[in-house]
mmCIF file of N, CA and C in Angstrom:
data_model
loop_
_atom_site.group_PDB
_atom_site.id
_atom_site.type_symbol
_atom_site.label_atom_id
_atom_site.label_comp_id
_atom_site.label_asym_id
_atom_site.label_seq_id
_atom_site.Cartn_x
_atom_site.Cartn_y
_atom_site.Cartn_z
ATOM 1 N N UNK I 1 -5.178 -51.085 85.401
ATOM 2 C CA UNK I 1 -5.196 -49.928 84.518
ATOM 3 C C UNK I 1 -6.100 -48.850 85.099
ATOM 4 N N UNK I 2 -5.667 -47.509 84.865
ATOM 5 C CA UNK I 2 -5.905 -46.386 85.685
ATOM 6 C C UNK I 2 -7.269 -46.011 84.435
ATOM 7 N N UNK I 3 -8.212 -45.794 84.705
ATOM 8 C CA UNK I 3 -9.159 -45.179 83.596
ATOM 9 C C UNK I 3 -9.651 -43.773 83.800
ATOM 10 N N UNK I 4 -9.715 -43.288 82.299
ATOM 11 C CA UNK I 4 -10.235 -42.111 82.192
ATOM 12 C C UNK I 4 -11.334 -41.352 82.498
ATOM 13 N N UNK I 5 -12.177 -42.486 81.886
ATOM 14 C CA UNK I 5 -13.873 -42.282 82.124
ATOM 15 C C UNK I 5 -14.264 -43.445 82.596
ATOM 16 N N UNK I 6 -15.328 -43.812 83.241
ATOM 17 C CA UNK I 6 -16.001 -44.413 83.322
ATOM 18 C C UNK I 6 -17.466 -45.190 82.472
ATOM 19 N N UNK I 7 -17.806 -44.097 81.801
ATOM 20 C CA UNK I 7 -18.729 -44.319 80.444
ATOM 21 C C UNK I 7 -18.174 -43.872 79.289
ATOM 22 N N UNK I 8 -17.879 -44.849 78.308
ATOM 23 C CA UNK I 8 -18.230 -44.089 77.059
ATOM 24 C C UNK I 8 -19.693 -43.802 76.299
ATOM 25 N N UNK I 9 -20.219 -42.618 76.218
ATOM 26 C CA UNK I 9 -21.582 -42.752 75.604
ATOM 27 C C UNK I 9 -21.483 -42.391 73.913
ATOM 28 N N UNK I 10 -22.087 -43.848 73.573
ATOM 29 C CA UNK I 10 -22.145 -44.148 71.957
ATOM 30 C C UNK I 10 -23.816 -43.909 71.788
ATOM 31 N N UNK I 11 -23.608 -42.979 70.874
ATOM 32 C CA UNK I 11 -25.517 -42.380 70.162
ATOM 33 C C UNK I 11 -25.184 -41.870 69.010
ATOM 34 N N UNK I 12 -26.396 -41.861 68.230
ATOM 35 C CA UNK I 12 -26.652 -41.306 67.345
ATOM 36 C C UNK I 12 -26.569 -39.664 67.523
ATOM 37 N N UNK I 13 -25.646 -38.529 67.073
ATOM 38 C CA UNK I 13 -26.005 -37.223 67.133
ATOM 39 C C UNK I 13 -27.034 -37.011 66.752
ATOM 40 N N UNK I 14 -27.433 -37.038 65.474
ATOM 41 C CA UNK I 14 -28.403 -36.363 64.591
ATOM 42 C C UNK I 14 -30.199 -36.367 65.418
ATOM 43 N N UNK I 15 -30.831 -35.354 64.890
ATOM 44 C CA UNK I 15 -32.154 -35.584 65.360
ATOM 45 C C UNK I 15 -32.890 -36.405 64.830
ATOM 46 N N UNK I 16 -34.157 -36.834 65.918
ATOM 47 C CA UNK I 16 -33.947 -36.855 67.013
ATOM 48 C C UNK I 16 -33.201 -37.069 68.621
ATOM 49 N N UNK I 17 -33.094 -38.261 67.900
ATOM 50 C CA UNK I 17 -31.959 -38.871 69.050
ATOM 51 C C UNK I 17 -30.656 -38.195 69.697
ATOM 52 N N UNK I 18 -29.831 -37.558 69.415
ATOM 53 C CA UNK I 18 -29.304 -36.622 70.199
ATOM 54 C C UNK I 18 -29.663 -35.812 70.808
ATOM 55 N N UNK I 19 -30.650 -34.600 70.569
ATOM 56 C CA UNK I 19 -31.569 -34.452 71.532
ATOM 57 C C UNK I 19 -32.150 -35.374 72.763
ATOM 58 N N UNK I 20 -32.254 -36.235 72.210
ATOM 59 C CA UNK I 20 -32.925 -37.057 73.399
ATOM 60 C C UNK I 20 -32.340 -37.513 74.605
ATOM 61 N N UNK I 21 -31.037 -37.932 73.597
ATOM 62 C CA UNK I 21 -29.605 -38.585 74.415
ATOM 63 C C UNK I 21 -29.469 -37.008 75.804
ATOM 64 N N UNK I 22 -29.116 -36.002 75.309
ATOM 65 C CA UNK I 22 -28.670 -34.821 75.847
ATOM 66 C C UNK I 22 -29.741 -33.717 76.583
ATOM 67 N N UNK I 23 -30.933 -33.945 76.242
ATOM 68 C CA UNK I 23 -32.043 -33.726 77.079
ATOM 69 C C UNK I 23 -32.767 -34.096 78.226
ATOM 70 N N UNK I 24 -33.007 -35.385 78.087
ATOM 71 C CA UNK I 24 -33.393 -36.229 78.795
ATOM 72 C C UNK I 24 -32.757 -37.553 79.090
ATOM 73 N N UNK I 25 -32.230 -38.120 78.732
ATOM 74 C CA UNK I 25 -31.152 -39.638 79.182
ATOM 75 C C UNK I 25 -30.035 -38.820 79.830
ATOM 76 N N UNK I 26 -29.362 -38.069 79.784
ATOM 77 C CA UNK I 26 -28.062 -37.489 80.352
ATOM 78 C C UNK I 26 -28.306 -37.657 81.601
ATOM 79 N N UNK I 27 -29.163 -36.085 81.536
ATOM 80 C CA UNK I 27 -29.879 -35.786 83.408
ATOM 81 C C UNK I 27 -30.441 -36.873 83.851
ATOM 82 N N UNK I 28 -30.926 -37.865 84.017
ATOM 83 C CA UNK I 28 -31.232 -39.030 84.636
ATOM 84 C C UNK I 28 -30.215 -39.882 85.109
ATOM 85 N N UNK I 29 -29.402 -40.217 83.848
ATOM 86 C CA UNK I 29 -28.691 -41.664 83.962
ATOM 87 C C UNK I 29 -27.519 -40.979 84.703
ATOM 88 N N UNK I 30 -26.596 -39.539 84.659
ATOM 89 C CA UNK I 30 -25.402 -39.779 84.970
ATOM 90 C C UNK I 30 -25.729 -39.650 86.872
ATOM 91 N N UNK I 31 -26.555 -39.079 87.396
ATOM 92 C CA UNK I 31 -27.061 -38.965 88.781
ATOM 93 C C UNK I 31 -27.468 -39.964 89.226
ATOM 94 N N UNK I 32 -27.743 -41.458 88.610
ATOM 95 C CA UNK I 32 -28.488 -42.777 88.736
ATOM 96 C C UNK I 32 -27.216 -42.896 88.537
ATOM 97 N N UNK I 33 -26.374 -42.927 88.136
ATOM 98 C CA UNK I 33 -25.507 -44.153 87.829
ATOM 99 C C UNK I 33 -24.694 -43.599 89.528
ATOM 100 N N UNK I 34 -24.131 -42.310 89.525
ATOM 101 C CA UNK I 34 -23.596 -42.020 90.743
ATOM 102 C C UNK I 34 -24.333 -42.074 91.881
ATOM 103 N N UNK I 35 -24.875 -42.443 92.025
ATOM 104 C CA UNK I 35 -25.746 -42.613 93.007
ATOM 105 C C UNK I 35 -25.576 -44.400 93.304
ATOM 106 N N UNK I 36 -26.075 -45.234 92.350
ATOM 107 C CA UNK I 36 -25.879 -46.350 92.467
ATOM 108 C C UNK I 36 -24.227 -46.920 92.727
ATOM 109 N N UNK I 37 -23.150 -45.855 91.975
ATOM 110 C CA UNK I 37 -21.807 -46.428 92.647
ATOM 111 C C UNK I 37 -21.210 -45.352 94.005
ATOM 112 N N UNK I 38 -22.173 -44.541 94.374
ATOM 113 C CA UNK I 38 -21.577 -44.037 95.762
ATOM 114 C C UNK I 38 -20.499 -42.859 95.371
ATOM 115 N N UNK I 39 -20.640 -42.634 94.492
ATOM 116 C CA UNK I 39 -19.088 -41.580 93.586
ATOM 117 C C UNK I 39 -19.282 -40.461 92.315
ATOM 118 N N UNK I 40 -18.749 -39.572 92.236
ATOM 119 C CA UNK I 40 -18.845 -39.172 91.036
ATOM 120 C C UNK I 40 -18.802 -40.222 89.908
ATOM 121 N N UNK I 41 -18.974 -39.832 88.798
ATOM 122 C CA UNK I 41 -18.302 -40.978 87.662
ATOM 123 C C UNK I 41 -18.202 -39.570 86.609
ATOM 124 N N UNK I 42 -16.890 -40.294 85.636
ATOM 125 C CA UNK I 42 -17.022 -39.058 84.509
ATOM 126 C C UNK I 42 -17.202 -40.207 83.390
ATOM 127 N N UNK I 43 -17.699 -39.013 82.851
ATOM 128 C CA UNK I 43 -18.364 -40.059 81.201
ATOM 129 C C UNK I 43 -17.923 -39.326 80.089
ATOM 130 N N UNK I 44 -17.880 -39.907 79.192
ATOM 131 C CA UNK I 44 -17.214 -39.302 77.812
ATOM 132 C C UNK I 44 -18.507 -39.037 77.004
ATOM 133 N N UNK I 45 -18.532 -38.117 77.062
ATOM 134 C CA UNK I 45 -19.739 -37.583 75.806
ATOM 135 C C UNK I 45 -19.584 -36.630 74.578
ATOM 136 N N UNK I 46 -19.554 -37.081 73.349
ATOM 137 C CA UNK I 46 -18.428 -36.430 71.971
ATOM 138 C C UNK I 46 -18.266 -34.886 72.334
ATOM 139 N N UNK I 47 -20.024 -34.570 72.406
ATOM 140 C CA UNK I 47 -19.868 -33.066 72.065
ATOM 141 C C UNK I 47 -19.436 -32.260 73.596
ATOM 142 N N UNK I 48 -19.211 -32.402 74.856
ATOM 143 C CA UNK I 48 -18.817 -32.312 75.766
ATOM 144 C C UNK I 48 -17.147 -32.443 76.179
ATOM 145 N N UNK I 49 -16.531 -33.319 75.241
ATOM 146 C CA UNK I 49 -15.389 -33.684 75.646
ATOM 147 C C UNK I 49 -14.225 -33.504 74.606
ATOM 148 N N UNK I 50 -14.821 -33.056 72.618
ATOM 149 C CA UNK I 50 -14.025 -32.595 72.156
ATOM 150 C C UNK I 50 -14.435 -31.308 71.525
ATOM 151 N N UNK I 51 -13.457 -30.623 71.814
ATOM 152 C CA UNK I 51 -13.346 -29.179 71.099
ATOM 153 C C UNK I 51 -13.610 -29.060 69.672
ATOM 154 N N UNK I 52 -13.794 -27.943 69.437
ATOM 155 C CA UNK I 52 -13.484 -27.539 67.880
ATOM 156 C C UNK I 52 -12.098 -27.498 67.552
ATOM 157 N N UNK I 53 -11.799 -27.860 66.399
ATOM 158 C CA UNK I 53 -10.280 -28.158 65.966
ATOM 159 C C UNK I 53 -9.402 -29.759 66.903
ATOM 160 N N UNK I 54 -10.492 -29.832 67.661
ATOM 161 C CA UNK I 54 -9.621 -31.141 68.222
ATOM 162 C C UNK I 54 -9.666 -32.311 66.763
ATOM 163 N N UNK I 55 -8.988 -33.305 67.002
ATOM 164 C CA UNK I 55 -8.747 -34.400 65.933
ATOM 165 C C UNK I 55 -9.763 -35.154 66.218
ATOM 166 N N UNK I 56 -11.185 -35.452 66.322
ATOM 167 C CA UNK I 56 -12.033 -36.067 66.713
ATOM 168 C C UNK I 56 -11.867 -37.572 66.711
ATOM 169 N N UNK I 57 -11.733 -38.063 65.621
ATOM 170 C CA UNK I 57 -11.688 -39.516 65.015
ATOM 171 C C UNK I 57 -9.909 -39.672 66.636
ATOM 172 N N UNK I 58 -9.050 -39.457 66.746
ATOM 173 C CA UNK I 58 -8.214 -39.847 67.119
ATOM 174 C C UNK I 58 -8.738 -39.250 69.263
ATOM 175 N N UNK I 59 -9.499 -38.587 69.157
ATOM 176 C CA UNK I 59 -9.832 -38.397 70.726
ATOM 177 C C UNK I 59 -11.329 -39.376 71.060
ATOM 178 N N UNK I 60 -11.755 -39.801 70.228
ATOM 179 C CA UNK I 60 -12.506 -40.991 70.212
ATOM 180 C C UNK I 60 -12.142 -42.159 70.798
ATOM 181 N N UNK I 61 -10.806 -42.360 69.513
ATOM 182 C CA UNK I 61 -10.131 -43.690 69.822
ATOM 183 C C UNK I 61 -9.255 -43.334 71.168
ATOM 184 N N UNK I 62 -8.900 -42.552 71.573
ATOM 185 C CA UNK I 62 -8.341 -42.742 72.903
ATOM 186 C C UNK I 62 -9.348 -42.791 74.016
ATOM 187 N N UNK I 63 -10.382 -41.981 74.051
ATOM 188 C CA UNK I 63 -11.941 -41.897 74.886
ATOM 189 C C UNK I 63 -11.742 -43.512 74.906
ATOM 190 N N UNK I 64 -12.234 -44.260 73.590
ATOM 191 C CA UNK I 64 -12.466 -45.775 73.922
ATOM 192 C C UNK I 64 -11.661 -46.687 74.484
ATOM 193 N N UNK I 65 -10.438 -46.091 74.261
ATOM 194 C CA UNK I 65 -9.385 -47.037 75.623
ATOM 195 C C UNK I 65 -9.081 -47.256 76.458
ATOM 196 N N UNK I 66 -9.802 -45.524 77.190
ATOM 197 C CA UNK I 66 -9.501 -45.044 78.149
ATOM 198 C C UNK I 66 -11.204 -45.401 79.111
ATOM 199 N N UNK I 67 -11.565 -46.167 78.634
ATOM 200 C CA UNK I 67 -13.294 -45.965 79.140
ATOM 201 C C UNK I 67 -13.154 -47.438 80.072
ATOM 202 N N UNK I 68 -14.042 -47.621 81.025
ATOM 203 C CA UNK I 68 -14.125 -48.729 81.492
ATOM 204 C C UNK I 68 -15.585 -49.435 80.731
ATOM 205 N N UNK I 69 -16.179 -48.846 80.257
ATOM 206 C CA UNK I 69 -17.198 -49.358 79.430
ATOM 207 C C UNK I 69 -18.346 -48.753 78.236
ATOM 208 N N UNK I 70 -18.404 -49.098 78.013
ATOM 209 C CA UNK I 70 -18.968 -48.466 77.224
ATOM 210 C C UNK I 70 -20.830 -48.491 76.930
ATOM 211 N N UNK I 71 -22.073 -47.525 77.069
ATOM 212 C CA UNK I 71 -23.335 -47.671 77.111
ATOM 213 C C UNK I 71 -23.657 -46.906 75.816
ATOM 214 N N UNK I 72 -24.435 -48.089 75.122
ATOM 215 C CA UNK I 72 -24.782 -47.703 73.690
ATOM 216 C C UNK I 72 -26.503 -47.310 73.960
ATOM 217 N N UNK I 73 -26.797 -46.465 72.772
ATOM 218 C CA UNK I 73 -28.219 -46.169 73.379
ATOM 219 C C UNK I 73 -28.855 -46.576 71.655
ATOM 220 N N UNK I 74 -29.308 -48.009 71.943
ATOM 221 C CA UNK I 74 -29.552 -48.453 70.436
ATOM 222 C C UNK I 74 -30.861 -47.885 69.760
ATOM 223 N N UNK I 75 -30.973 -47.221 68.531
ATOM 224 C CA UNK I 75 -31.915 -47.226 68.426
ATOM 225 C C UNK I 75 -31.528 -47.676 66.562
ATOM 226 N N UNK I 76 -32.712 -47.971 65.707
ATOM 227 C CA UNK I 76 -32.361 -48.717 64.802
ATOM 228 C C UNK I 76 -31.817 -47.614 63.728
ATOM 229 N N UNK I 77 -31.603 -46.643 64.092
ATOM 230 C CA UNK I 77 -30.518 -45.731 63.499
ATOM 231 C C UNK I 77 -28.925 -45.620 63.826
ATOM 232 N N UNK I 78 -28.674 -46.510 65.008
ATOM 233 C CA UNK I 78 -27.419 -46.633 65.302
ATOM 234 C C UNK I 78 -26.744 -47.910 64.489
ATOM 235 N N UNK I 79 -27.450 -48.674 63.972
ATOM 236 C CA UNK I 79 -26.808 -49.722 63.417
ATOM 237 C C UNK I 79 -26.793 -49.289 61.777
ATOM 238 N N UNK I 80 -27.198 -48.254 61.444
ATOM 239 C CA UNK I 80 -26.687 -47.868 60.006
ATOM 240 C C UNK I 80 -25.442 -46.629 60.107
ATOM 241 N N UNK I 81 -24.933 -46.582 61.435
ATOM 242 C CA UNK I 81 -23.875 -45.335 61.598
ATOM 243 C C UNK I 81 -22.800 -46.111 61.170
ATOM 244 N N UNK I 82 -21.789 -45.835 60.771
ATOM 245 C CA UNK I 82 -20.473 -46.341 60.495
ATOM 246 C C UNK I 82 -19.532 -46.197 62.256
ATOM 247 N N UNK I 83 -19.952 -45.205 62.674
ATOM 248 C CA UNK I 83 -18.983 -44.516 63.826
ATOM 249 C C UNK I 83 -19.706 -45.406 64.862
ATOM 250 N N UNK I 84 -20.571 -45.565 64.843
ATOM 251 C CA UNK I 84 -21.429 -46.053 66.204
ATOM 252 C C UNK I 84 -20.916 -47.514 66.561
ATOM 253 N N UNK I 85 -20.987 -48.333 64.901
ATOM 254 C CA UNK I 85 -20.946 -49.523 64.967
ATOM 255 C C UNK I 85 -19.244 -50.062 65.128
ATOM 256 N N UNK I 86 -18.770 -49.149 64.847
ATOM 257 C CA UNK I 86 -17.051 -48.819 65.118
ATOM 258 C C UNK I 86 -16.459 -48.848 66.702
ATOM 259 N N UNK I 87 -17.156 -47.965 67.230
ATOM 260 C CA UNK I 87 -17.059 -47.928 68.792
ATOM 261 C C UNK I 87 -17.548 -49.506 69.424
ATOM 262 N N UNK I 88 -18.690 -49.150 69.106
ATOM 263 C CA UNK I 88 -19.029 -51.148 69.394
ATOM 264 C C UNK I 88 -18.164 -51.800 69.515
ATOM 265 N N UNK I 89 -18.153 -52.819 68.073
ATOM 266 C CA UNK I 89 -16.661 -53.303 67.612
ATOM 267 C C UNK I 89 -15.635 -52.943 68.700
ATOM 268 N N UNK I 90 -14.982 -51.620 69.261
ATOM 269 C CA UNK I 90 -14.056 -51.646 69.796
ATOM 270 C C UNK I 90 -14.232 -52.485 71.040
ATOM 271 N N UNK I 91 -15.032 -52.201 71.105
ATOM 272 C CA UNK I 91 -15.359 -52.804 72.929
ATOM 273 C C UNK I 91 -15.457 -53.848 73.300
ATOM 274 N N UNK I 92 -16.695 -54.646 71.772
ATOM 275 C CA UNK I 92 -16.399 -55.906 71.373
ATOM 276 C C UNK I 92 -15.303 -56.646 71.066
ATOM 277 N N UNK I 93 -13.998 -56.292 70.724
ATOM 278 C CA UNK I 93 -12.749 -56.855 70.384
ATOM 279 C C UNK I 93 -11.893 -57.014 72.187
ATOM 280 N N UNK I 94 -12.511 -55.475 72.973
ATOM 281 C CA UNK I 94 -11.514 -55.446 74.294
ATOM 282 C C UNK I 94 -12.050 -56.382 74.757
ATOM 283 N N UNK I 95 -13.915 -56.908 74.845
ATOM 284 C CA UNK I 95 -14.025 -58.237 75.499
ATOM 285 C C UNK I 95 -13.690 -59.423 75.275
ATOM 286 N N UNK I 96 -13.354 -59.699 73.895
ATOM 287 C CA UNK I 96 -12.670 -61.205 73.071
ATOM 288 C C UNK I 96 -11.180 -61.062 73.913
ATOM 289 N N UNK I 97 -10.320 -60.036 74.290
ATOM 290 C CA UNK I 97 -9.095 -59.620 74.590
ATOM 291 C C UNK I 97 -8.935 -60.447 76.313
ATOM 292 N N UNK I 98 -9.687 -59.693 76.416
ATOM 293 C CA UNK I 98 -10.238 -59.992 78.037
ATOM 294 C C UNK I 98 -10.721 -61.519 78.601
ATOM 295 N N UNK I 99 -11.466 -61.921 77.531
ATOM 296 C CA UNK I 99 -12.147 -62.798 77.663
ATOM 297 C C UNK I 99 -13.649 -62.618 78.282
ATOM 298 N N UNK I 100 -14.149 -61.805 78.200
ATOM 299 C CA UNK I 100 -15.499 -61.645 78.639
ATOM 300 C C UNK I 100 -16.544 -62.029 78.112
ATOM 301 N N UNK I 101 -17.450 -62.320 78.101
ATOM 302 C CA UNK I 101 -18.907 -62.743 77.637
ATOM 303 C C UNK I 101 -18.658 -64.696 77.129
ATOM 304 N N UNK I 102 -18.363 -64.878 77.712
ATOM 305 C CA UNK I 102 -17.945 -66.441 78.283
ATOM 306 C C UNK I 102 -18.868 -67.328 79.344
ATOM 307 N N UNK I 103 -18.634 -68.720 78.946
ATOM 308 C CA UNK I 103 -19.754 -69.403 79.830
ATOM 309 C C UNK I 103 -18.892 -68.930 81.481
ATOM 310 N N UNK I 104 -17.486 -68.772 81.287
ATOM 311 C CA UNK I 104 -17.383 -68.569 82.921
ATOM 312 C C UNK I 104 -16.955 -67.553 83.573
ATOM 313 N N UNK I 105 -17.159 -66.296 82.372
ATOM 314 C CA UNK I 105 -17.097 -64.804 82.618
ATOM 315 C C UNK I 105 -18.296 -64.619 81.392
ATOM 316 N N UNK I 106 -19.623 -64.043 82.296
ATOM 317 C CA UNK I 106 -20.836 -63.782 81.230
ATOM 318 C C UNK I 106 -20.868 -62.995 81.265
ATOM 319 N N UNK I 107 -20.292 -61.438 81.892
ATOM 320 C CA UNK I 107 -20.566 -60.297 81.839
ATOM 321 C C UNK I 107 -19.368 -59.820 80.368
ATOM 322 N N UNK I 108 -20.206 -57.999 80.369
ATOM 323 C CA UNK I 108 -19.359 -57.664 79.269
ATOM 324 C C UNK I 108 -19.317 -55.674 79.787
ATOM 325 N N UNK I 109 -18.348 -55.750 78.665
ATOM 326 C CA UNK I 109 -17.949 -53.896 78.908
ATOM 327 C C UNK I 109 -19.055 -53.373 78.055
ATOM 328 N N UNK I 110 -20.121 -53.989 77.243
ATOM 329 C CA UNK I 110 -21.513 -53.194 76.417
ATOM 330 C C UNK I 110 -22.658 -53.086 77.131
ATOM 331 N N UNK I 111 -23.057 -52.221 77.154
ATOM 332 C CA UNK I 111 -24.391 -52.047 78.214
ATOM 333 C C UNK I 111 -25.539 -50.913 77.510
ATOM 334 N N UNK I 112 -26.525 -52.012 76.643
ATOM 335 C CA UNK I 112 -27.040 -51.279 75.882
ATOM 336 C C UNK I 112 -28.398 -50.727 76.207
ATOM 337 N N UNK I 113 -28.844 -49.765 75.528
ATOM 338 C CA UNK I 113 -30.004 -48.638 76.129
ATOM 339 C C UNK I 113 -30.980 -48.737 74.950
ATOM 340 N N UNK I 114 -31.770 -49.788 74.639
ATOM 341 C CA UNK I 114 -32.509 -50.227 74.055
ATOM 342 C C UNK I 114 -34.114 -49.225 73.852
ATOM 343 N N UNK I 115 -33.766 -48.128 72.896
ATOM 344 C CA UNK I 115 -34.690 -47.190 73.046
ATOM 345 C C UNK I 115 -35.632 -47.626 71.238
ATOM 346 N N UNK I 116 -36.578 -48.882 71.481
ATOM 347 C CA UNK I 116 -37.083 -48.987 69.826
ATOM 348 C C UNK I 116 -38.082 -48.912 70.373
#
């Protein structure tokens, strides 16, 4: 399968944390991450990738299908989002699909950014 993005990035908008996400974690991680795979990479980031008047809820769900993984940036405001914990879930269901996070496949498509 041909993919869209390479990251999906799941955060909290609201402040602080979106700020933070888009201030400082952006400029770091997307130059670290290309750097570490030798390549551009494109990443899906909400407010970057849908328009005004786009169908959000439905360019989401395609963002998440289209992602090879997905990096959550947890902070204990992401687990009271409805949307956050939704995207999860998705990724979580493509690895049950897949079979990933298994005694003989331990890796997974969640790669979380543990900011408490």
């Amino acid at each position: 399968m041909a993919y869209e993005y390479d990251v999906f990035l799941s955060y909290i908008t609201r402040f602080p944390s979106g700020n933070w996400v888009h201030e400082i974690f952006l400029p770091l991680f997307k130059p670290y991450l290309e750097n570490a795979l030798n390549r551009d990479v494109n990443l899906f980031v909400d407010n970057h990738e849908i328009s005004s008047g786009d169908a959000w809820p439905e360019r989401i769900k395609r963002a998440l299908a289209n992602s090879r993984c997905l990096v959550a940036v947890w902070l204990p405001s992401y687990f009271n989002s409805t949307w956050c914990l939704c995207e999860c879930f998705v990724m979580l269901h493509r690895e049950r699909q897949l079979k990933y996070r298994t005694i003989e496949n331990p890796g997974g498509l969640i790669i979380p950014i543990n900011v408490f």
